[in-house]
Coordinates of C-alpha atoms in Angstrom, one line a residue:
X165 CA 47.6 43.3 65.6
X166 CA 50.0 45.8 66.4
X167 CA 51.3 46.8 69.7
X168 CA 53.3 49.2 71.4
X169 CA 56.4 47.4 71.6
X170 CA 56.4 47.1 67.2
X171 CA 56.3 50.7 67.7
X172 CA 59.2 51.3 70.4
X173 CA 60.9 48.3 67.6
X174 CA 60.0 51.1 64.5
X175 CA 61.2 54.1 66.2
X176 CA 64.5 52.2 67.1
X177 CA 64.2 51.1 63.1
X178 CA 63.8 54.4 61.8
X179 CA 65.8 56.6 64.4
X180 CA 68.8 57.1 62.2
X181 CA 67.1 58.4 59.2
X182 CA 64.7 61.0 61.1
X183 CA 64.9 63.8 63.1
X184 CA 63.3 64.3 66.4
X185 CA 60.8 67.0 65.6
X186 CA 60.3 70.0 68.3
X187 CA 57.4 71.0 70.7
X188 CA 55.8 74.4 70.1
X189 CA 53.5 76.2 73.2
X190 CA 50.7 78.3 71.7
X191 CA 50.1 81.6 74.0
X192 CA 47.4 82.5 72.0
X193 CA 45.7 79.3 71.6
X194 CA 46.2 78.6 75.1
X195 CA 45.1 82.2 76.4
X196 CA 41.9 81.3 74.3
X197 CA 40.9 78.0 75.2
X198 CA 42.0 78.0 78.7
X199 CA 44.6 75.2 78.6
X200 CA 47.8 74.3 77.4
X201 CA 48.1 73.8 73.2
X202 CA 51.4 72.6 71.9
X203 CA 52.0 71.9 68.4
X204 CA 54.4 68.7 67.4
X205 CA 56.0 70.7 64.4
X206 CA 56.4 67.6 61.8
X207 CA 56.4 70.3 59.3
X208 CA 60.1 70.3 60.2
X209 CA 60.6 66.3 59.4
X210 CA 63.0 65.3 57.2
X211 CA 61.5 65.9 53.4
X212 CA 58.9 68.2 55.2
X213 CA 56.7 65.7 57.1
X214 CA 55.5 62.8 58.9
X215 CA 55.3 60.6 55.8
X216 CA 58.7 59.2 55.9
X217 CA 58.6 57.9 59.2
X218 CA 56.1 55.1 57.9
X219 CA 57.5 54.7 54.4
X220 CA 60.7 54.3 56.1
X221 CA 59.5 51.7 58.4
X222 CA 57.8 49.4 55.2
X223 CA 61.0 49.5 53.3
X224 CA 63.5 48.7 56.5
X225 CA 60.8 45.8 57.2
X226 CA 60.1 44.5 53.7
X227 CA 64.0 44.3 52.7
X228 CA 64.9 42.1 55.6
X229 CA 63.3 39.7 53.6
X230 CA 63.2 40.9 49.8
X231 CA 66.5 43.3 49.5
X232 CA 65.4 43.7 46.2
X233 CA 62.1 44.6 46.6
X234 CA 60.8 47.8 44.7
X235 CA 57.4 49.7 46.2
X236 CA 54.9 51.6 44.7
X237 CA 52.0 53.9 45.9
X238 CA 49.1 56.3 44.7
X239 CA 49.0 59.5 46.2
X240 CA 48.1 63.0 46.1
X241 CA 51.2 63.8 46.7
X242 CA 52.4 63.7 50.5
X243 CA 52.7 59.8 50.3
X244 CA 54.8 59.8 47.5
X245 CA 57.3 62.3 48.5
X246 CA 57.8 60.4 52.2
X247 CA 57.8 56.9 50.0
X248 CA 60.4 58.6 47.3
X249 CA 62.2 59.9 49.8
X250 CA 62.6 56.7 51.9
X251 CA 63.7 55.0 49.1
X252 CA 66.5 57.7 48.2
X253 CA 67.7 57.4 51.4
X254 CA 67.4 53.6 51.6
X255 CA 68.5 53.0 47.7
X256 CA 65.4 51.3 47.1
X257 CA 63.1 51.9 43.8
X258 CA 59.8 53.4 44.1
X259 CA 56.8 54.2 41.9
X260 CA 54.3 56.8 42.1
X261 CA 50.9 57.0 40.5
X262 CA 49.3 61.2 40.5
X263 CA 46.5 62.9 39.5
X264 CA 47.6 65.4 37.2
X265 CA 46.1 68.5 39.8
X266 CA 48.8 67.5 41.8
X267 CA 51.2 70.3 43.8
X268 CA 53.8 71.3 41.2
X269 CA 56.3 71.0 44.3
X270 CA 55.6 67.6 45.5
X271 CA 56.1 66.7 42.1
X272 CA 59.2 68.4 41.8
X273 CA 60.4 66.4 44.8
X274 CA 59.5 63.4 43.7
X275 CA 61.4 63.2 41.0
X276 CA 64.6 64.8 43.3
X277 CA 64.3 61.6 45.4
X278 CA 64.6 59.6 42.2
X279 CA 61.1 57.8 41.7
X280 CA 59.6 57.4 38.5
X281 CA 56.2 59.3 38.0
X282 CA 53.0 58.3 36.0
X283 CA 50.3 60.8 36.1
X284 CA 46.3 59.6 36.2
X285 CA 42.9 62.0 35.7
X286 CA 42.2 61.2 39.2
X287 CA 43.7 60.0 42.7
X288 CA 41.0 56.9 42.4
X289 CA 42.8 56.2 38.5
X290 CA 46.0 56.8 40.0
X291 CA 45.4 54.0 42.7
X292 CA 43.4 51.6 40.3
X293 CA 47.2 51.6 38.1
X294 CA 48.9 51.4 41.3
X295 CA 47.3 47.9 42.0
X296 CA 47.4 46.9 39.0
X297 CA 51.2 47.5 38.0
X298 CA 51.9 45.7 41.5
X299 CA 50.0 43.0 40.2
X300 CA 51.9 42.8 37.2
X301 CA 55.6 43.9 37.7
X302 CA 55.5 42.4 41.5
X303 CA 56.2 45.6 43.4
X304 CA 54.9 46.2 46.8
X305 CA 52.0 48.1 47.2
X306 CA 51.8 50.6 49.7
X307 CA 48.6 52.5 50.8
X308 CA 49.0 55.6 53.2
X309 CA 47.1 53.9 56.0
X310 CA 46.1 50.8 55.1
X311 CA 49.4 48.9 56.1
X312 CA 51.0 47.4 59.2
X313 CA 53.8 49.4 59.1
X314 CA 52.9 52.6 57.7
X315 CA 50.9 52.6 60.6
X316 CA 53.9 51.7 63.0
X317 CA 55.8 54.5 61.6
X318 CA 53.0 57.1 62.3
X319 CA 52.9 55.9 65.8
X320 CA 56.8 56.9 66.4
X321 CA 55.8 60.4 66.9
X322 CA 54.0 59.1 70.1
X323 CA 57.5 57.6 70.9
X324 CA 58.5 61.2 70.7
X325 CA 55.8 63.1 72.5
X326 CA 56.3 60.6 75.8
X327 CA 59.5 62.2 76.3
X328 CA 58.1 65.5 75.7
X329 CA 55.1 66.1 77.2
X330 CA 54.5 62.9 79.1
X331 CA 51.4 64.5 80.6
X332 CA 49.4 65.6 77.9
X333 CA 45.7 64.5 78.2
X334 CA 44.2 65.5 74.5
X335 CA 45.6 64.7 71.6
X336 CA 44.0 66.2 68.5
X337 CA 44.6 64.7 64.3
X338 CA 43.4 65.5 61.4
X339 CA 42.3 62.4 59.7
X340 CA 42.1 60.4 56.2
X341 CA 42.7 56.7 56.4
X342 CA 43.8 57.1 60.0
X343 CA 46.9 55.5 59.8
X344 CA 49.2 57.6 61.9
X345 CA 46.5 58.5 64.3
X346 CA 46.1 54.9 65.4
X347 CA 49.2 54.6 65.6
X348 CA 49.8 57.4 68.2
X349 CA 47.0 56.0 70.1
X350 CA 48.5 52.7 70.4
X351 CA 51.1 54.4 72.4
X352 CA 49.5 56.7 74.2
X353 CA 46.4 54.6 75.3
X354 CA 49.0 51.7 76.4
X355 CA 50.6 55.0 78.6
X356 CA 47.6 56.4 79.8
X357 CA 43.9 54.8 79.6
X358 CA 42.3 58.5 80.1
X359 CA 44.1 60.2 77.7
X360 CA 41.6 61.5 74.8
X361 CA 41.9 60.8 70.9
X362 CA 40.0 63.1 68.9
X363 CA 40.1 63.1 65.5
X364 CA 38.9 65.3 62.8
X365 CA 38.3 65.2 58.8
X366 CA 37.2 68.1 56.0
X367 CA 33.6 67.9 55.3
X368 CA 33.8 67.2 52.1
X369 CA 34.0 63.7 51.9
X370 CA 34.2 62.4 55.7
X371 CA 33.6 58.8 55.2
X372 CA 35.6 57.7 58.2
X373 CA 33.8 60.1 60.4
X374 CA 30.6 58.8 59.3
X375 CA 31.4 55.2 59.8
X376 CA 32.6 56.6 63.2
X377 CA 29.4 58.0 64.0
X378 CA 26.7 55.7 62.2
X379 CA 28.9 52.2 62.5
X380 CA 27.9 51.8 58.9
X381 CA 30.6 51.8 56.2
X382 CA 29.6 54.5 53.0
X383 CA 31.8 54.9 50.5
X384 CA 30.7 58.6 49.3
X385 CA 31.8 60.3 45.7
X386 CA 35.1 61.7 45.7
X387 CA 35.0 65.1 46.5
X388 CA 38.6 67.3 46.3
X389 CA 39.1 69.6 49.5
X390 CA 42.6 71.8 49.8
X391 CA 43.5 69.6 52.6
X392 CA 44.5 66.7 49.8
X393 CA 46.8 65.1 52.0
X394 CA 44.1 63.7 53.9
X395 CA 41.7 62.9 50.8
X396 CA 42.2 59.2 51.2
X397 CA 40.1 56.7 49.6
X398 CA 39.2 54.1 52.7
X399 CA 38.3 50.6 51.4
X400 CA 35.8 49.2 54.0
X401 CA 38.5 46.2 54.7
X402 CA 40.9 48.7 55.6
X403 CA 42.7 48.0 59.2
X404 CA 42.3 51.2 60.2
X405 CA 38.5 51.6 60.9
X406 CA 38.3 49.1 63.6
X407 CA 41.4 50.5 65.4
X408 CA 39.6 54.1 65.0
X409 CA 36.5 52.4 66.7
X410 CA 38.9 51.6 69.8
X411 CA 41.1 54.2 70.5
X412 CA 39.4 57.3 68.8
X413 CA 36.6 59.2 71.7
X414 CA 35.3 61.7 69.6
X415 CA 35.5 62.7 65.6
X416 CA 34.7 66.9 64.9
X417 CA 34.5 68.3 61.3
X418 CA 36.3 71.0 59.6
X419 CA 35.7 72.9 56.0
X420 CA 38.1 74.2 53.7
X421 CA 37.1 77.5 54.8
X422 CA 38.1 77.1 58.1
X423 CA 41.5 75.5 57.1
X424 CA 42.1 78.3 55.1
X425 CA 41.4 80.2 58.2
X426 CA 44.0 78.7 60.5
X427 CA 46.7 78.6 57.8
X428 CA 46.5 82.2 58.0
X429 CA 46.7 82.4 61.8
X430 CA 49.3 79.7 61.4
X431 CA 51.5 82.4 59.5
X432 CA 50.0 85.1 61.4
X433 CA 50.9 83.9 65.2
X434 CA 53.5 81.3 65.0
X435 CA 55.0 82.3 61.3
X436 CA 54.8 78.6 60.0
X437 CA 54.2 77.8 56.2
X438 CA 52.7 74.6 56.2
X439 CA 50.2 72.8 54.4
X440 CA 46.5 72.7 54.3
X441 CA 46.3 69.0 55.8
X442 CA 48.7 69.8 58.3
X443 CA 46.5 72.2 60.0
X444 CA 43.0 70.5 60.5
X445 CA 43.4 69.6 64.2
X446 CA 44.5 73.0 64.7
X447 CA 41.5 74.0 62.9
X448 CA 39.1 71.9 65.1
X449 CA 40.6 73.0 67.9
X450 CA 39.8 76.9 67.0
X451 CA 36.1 75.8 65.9
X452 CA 35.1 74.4 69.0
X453 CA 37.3 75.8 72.1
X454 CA 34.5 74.7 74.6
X455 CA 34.9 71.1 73.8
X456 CA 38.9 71.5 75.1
X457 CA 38.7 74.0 77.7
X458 CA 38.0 70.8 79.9
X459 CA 41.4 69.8 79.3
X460 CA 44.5 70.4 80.3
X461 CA 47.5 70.2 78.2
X462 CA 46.1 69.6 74.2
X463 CA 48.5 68.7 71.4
X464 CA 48.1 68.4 67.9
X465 CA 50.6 67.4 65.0
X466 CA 51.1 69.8 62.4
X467 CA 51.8 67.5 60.1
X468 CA 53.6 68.9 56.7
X469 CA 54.6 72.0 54.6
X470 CA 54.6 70.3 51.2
X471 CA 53.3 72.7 49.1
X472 CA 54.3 75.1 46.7
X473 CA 54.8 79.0 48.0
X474 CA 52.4 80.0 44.7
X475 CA 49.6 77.8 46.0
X476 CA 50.2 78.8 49.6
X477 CA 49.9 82.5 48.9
X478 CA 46.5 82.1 46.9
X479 CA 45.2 79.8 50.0
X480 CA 46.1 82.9 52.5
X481 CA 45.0 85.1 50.7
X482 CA 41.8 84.1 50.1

């Protein structure tokens, strides 16, 4: 369904509009697992993570065939400032669907990039509307993870890390439809067979873990974490759980607790402000150091900072 060369084809798509996003060695992660942790620092992506990389990808694709085509999405927030922000760049019109909770700052940039903005009780309201206003007005729905080229988009940072680290043997992601981590592991599977995919979700609503672990699809109540960004809503026809089956080896568990946690030693030890999603491989990866020290050179993608300083400050301190 999607192969490595649509994903060379993406990154060349979407190379003018991104940055190539640095490495960072971690000599205190490393000195404490016993291998080598890098961090790919999307936090430092255009619009302040991954997310444009896909929506970028699905608009570039889309208007080769509809130039006029207008796109909307539900999100939390993280989704809808990559989508705005593709469109701003790519003068396209976007439309995105909120729960009122959401981060006063993603908000704020949303409306910077120029998208319009309806607010919903709920991220499941917010993406009911969002189906439904496609339905009606014709625009193209985009999910997070649930879409071809979302997903191509997320694999470009594998494009990346080839050149970069071309032998890293772990590679760790938080997960929430497991778009971008599929992605990756299109590329990097294609490039090394032995390489190992590990993903990892909050606890408090881990459906795709549990379908990971049980083969059984349960869609389980809606339960808000900090990590937001990765609160996705998986429909059981969504493309993503069978290409989690194949190229994921292993799925580990987080709580908001621990997130918390490692946002603090993110500040503390490598003086990053980033976001509570963009931390839960690191988090994972600080939980459970004896299932890594077999390795030898771990990475994981820290994957935003899209979130407001006042929020951020209560998270650290607490």
């Amino acid at each position: 369904m999607i192969s490595p060369a649509d994903i060379f084809e993406a990154k060349k798509r979407i190379a003018p509009y991104i940055v190539e996003t640095p490495i960072e060695y971690s000599d205190e992660l490393s000195k404490t697992i016993g291998a080598n942790v890098y961090f790919k620092l999307e936090n430092f992506q255009l619009s302040g993570s991954f997310k444009p990389r896909g929506g970028l990808n699905k608009i570039l694709k889309t208007h080769l065939k509809n130039p006029q085509a207008e796109f909307i999405a539900p999100t939390a927030g993280g989704h809808g400032v990559g989508l705005s922000f593709a469109g701003k760049v790519l003068g396209a019109k976007t439309h995105i669907m909120m729960p009122n909770s959401a981060d006063p700052d993603r908000i704020k940039d949303i409306r910077k990039n120029g998208a319009s903005i309806q607010f919903y009780e709920s991220v499941p309201e917010a993406r009911e509307a969002a189906l439904k206003s496609s339905e009606d007005n014709g625009y193209v729905f985009v999910s997070a993870f649930n879409d071809i080229e979302m997903i191509e988009g997320g694999g470009t940072i594998a494009v990346e890390l080839l050149e970069q680290i071309p032998n890293i043997d772990c590679l760790v992601c938080g997960v929430g439809g497991g778009g971008y981590i599929t992605g990756m592991a299109i590329i990097l599977k294609a490039m090394n067979p032995n390489i190992k995919i590990i993903a990892v979700q909050q606890d408090t609503t881990p459906l795709v873990y549990n379908w990971f672990k049980t083969g059984l699809y349960n869609m389980l109540p809606f339960k808000p974490s900090i990590a937001e960004g990765i609160g996705a809503l998986v429909e059981e026809e969504s493309i993503t759980l069978p290409l989690v089956n194949k190229y994921v080896d292993d799925f580990l568990i987080v709580s908001d607790d621990e997130i918390k946690e490692t946002l603090f030693w993110m500040l503390q030890h490598h003086k990053h402000y980033v976001e509570p999603s963009g931390v839960v491989g690191l988090a994972a990866i600080r939980k459970y150091p004896n299932i890594f020290k077999e390795h030898k050179n771990i990475l994981t993608v820290i994957t935003g900072r899209n979130l407001s300083y006042e929020r951020f400050i209560d998270l650290v301190q607490k």
